[in-house]
PDB file of C-alpha atoms in Angstrom:
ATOM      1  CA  UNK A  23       5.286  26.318  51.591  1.00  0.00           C
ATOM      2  CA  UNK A  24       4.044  26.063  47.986  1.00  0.00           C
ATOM      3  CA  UNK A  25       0.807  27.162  46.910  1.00  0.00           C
ATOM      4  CA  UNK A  26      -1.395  25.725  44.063  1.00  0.00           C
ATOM      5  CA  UNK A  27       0.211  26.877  41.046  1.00  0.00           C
ATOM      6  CA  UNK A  28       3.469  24.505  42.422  1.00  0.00           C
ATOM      7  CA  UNK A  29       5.837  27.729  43.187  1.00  0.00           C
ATOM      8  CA  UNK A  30       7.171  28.800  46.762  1.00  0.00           C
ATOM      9  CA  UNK A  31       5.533  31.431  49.218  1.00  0.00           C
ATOM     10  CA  UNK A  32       8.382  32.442  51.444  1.00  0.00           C
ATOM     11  CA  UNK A  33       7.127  34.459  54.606  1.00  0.00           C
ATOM     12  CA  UNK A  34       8.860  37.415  55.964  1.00  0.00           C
ATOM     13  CA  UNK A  35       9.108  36.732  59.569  1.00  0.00           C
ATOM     14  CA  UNK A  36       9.905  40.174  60.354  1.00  0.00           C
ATOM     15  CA  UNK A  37       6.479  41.200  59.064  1.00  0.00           C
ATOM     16  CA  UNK A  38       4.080  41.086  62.191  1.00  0.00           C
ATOM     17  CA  UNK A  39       0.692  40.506  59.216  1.00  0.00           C
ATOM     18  CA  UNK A  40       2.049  37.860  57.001  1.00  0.00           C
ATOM     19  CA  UNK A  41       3.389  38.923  53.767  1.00  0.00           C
ATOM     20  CA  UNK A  42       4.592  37.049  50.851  1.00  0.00           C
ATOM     21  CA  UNK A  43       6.302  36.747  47.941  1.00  0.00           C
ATOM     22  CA  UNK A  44       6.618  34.539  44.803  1.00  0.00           C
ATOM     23  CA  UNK A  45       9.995  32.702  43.721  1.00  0.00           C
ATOM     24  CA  UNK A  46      10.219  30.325  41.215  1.00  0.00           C
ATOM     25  CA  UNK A  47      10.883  26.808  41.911  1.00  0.00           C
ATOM     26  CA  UNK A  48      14.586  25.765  41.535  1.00  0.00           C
ATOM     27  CA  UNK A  49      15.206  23.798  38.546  1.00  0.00           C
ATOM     28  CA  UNK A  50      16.838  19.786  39.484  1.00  0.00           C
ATOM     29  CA  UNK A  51      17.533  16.639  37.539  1.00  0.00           C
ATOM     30  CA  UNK A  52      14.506  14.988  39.660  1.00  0.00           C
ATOM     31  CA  UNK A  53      12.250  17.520  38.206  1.00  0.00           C
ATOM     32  CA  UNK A  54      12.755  15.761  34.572  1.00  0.00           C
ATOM     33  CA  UNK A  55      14.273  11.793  35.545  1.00  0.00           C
ATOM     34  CA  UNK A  56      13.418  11.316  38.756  1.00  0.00           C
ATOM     35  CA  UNK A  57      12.719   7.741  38.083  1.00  0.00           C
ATOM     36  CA  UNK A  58      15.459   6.055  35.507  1.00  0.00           C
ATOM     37  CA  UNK A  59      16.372   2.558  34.561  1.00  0.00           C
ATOM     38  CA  UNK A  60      20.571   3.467  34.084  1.00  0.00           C
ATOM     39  CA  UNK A  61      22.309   6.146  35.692  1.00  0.00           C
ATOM     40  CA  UNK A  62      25.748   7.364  36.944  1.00  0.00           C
ATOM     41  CA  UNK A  63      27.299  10.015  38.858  1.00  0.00           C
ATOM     42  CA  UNK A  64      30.636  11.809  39.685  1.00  0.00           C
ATOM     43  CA  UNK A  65      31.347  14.034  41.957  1.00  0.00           C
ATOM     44  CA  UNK A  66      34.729  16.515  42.452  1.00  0.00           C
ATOM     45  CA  UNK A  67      35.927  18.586  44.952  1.00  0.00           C
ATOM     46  CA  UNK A  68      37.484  21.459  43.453  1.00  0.00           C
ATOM     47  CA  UNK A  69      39.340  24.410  45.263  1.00  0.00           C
ATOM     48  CA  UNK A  70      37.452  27.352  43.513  1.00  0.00           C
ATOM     49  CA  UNK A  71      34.426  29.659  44.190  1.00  0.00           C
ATOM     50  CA  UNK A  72      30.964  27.849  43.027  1.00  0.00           C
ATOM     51  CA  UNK A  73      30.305  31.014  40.977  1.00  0.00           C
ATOM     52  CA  UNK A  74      33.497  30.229  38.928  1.00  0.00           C
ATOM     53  CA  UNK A  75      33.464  26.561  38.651  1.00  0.00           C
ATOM     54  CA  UNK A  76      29.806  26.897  37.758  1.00  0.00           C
ATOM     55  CA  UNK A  77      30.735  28.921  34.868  1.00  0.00           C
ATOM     56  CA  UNK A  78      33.578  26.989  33.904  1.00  0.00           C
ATOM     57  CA  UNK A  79      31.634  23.902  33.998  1.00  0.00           C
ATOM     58  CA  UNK A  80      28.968  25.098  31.956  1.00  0.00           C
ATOM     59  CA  UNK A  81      30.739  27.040  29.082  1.00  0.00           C
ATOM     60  CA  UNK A  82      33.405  23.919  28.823  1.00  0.00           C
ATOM     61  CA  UNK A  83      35.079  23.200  25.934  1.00  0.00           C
ATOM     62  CA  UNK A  84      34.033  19.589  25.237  1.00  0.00           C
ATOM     63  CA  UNK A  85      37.265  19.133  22.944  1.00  0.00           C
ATOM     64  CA  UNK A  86      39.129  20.159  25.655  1.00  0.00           C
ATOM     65  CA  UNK A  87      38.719  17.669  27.493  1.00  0.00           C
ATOM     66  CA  UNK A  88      42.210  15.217  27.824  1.00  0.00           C
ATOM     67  CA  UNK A  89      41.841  11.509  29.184  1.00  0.00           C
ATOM     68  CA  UNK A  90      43.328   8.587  27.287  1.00  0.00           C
ATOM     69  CA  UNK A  91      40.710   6.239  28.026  1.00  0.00           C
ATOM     70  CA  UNK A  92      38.052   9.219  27.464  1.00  0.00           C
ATOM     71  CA  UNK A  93      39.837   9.526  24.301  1.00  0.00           C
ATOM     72  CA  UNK A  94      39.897   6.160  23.360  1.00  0.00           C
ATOM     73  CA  UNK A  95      35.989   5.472  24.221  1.00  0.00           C
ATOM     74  CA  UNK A  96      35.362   8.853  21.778  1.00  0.00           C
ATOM     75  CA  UNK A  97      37.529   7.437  19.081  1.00  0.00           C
ATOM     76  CA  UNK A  98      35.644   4.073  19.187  1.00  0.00           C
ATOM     77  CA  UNK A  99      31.984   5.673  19.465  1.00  0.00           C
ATOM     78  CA  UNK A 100      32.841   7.706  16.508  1.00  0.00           C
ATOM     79  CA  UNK A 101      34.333   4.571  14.529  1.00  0.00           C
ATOM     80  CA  UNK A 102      30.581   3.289  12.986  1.00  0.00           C
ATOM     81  CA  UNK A 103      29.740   6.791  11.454  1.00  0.00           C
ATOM     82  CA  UNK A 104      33.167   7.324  10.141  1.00  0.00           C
ATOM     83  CA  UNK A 105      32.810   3.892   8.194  1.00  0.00           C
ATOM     84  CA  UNK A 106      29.969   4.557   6.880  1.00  0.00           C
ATOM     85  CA  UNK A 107      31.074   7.786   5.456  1.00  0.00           C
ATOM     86  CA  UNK A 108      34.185   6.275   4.251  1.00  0.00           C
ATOM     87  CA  UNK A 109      35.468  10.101   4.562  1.00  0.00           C
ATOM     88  CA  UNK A 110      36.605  12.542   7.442  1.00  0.00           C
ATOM     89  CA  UNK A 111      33.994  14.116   9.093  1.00  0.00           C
ATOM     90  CA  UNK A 112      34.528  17.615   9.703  1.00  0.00           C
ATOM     91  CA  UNK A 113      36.110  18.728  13.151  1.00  0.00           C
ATOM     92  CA  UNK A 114      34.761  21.524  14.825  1.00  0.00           C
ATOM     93  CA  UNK A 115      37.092  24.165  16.306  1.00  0.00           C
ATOM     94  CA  UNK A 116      35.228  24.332  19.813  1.00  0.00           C
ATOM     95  CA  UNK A 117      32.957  22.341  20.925  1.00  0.00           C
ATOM     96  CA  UNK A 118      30.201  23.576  24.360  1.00  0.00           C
ATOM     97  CA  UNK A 119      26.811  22.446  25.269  1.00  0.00           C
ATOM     98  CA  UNK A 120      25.324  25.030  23.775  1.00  0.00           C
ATOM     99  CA  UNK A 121      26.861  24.093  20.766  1.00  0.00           C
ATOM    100  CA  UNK A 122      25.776  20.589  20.813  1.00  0.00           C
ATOM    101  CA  UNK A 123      21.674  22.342  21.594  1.00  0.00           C
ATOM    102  CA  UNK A 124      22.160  24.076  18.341  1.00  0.00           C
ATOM    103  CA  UNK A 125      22.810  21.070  16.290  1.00  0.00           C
ATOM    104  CA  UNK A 126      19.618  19.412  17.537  1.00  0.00           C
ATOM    105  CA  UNK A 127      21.140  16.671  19.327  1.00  0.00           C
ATOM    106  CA  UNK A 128      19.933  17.730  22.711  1.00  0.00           C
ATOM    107  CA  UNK A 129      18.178  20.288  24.117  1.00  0.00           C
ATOM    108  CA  UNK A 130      18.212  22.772  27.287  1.00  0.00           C
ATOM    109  CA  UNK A 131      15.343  21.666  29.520  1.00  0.00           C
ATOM    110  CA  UNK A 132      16.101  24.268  32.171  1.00  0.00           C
ATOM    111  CA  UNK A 133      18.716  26.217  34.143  1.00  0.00           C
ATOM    112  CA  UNK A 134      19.073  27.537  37.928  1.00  0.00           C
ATOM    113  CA  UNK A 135      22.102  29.905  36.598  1.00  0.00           C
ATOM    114  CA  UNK A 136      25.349  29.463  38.957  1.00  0.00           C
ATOM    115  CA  UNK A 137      23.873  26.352  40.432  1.00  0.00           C
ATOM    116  CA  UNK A 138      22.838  23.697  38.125  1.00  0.00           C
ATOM    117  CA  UNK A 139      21.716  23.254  34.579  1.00  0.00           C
ATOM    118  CA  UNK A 140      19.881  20.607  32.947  1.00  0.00           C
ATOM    119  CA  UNK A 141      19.840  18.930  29.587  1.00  0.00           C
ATOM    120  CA  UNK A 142      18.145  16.053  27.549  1.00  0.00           C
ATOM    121  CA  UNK A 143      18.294  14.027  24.398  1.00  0.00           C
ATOM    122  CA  UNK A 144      16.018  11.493  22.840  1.00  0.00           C
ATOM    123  CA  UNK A 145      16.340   8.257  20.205  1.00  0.00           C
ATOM    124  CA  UNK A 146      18.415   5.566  20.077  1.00  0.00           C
ATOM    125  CA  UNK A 147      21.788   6.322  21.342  1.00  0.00           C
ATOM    126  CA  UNK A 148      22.957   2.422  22.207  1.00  0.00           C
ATOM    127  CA  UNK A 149      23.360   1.797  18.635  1.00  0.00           C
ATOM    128  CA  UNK A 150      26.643   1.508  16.513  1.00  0.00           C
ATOM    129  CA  UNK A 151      24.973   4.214  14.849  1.00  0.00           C
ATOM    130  CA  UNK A 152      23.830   6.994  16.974  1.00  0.00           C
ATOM    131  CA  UNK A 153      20.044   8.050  16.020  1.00  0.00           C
ATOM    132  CA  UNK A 154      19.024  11.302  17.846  1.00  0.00           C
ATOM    133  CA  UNK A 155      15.673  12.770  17.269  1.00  0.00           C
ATOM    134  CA  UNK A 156      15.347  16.499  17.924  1.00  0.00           C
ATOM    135  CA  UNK A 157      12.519  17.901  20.393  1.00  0.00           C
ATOM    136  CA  UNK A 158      11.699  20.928  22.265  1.00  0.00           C
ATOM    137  CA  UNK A 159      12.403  21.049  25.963  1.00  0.00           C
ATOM    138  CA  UNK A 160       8.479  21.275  26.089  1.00  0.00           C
ATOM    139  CA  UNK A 161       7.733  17.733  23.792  1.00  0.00           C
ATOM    140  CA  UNK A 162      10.839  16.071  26.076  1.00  0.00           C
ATOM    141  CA  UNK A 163       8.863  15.000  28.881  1.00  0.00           C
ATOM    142  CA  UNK A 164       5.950  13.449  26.975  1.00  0.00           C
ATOM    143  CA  UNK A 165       8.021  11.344  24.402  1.00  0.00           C
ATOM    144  CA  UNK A 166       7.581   8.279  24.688  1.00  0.00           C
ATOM    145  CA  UNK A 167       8.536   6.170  21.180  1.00  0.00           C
ATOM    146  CA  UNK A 168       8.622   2.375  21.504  1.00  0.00           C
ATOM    147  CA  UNK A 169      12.305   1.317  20.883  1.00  0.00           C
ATOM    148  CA  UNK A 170      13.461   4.941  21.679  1.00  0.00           C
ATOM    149  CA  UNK A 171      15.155   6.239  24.965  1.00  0.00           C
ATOM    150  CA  UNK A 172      15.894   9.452  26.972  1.00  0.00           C
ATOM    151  CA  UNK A 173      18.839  10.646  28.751  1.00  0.00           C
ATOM    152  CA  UNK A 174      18.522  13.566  31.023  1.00  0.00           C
ATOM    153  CA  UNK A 175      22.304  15.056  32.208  1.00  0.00           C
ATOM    154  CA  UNK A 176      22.887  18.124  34.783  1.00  0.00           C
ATOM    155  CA  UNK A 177      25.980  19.397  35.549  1.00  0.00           C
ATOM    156  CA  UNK A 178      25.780  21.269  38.984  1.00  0.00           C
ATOM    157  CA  UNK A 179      27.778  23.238  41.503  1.00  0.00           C
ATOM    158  CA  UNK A 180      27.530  23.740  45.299  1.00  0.00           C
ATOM    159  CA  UNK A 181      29.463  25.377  47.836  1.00  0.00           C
ATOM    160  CA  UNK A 182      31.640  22.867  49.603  1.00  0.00           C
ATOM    161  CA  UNK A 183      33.263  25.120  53.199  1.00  0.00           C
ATOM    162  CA  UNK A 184      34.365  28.067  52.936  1.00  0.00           C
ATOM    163  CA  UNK A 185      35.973  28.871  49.371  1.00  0.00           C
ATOM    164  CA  UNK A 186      35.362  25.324  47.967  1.00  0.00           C
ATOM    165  CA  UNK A 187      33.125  23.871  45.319  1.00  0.00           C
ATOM    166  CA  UNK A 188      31.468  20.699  44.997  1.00  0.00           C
ATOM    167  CA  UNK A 189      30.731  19.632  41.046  1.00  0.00           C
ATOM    168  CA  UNK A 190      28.723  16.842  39.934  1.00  0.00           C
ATOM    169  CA  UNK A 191      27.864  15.254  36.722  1.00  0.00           C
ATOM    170  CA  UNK A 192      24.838  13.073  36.563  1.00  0.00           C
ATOM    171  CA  UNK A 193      23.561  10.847  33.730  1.00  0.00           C
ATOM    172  CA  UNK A 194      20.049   9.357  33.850  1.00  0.00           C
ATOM    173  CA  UNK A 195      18.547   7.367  31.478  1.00  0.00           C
ATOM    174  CA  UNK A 196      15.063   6.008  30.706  1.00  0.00           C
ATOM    175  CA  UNK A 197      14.189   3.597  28.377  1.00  0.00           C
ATOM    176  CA  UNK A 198      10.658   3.436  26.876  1.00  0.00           C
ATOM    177  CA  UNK A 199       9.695  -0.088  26.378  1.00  0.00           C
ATOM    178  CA  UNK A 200      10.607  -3.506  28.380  1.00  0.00           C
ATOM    179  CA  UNK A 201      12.767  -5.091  25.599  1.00  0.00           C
ATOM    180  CA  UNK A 202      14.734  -1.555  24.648  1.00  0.00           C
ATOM    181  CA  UNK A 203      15.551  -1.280  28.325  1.00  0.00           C
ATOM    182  CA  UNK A 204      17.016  -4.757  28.224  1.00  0.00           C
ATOM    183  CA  UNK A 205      19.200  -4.160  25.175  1.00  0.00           C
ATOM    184  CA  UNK A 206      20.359  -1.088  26.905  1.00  0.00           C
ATOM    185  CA  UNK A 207      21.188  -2.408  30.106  1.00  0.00           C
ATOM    186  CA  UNK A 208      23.648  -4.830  28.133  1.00  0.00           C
ATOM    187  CA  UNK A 209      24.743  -2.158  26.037  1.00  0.00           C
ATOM    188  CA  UNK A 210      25.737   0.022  29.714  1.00  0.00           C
ATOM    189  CA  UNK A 211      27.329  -2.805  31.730  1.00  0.00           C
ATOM    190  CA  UNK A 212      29.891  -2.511  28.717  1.00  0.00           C
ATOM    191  CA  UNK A 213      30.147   1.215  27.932  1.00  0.00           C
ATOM    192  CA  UNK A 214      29.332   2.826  31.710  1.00  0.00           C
ATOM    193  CA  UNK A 215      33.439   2.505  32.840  1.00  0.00           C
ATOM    194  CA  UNK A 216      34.375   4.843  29.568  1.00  0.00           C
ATOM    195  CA  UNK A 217      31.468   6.965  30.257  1.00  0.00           C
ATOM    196  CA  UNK A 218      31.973   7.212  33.536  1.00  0.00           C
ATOM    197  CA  UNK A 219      35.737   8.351  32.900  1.00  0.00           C
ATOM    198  CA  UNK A 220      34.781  10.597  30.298  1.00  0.00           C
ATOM    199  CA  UNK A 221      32.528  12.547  33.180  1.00  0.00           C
ATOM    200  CA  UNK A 222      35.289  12.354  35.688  1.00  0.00           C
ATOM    201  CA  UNK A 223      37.871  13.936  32.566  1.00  0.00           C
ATOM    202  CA  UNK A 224      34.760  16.237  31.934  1.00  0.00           C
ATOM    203  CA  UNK A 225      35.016  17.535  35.859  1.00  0.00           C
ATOM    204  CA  UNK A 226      38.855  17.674  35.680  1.00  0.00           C
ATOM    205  CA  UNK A 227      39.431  19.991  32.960  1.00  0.00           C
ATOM    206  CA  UNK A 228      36.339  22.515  34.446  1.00  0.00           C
ATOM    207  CA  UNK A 229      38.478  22.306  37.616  1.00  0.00           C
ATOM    208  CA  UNK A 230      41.723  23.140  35.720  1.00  0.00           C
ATOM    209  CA  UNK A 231      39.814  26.276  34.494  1.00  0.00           C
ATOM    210  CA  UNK A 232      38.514  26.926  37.381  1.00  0.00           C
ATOM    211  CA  UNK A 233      41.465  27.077  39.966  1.00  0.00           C
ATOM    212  CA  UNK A 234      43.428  29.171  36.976  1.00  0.00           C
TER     213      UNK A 234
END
């Protein structure tokens, strides 16, 4: 039951006069792109306690990660910038989420720790030139810039039987005008499959933490 302020009042039914008590509403993808123009998913089975896949999942080392085609798809995003530079951009030794929050790129819009966490970025990310715009997790939900765009991704755990997990990796993304959401649905019929494998690599090396 949720009262006005939006959290839920659990009852004790062991309590003959009603009693109860306020716990703060679990945080979701829905709660930030429940409505999206582009999206995918990927799910994984993974034979490890949710509490350790969780944590494996979240504190991943993005360079870590090992899939020729995800690879390939990070080599050619990367191509543009390195042109322009004409130089070697710096390689960083580790690479996390967190890490990529510091740099301004995205931002931590909320976490239900051991369960599922939630993240966003905004600007124009379908270009050969990737233009991020930093923002606070508060300013993310009102943004709105014509020719600009939003992706929301939450990386989430479950239990799955007994001593199983169930990990997904969701990507939404909305688009803030009708001719940007065109261009981008182009730009995604060509660029979802290597996205998609670099979630699926992203799940597979958590896993291979996970189950070690």
């Amino acid at each position: 039951m949720n009262d006005e302020t939006g959290k839920t009042r659990t009852q004790h039914p062991d309590v003959a006069s009603a009693t109860w008590e306020v716990t703060e509403r679990s945080v979701s993808v829905d709660d930030f792109a429940a409505r999206y123009d582009v999206g995918a998913v990927e799910h994984l089975v993974v034979d490890a306690q949710p509490e350790t896949m969780y944590q494996e999942l979240r504190h991943l080392d993005l360079l870590t990660i090992r899939s020729r085609t995800a690879d390939l798809a990070m080599w050619a995003r990367g191509l543009p910038e390195r042109l322009k530079r004409r130089v070697q951009p710096r390689v960083p030794t580790r690479l996390t989420y967190d890490d990529l929050c510091v740099s301004g790129d995205w931002v931590l819009l909320g976490e239900q720790p051991g369960r599922e966490v939630v993240f966003g970025a905004v600007g124009r990310f379908w270009t050969p030139i990737v233009r991020m715009e930093e923002v606070t997790a508060e300013e993310f939900a009102e943004y709105g810039k014509p020719g600009r765009g939003k992706i929301v991704t939450s990386l989430s755990v479950r239990p799955y039987g007994r001593r199983s997990s169930l990990a997904t990796y969701d990507i939404r993304a909305t688009l803030d005008d009708p001719i940007t959401r065109r261009i981008f649905t182009l730009y995604w019929r060509t660029v979802s499959p290597f996205v998609k494998a670099i979630m699926r690599a992203t799940l597979r090396a958590a896993a291979k933490h996970a189950r070690a």
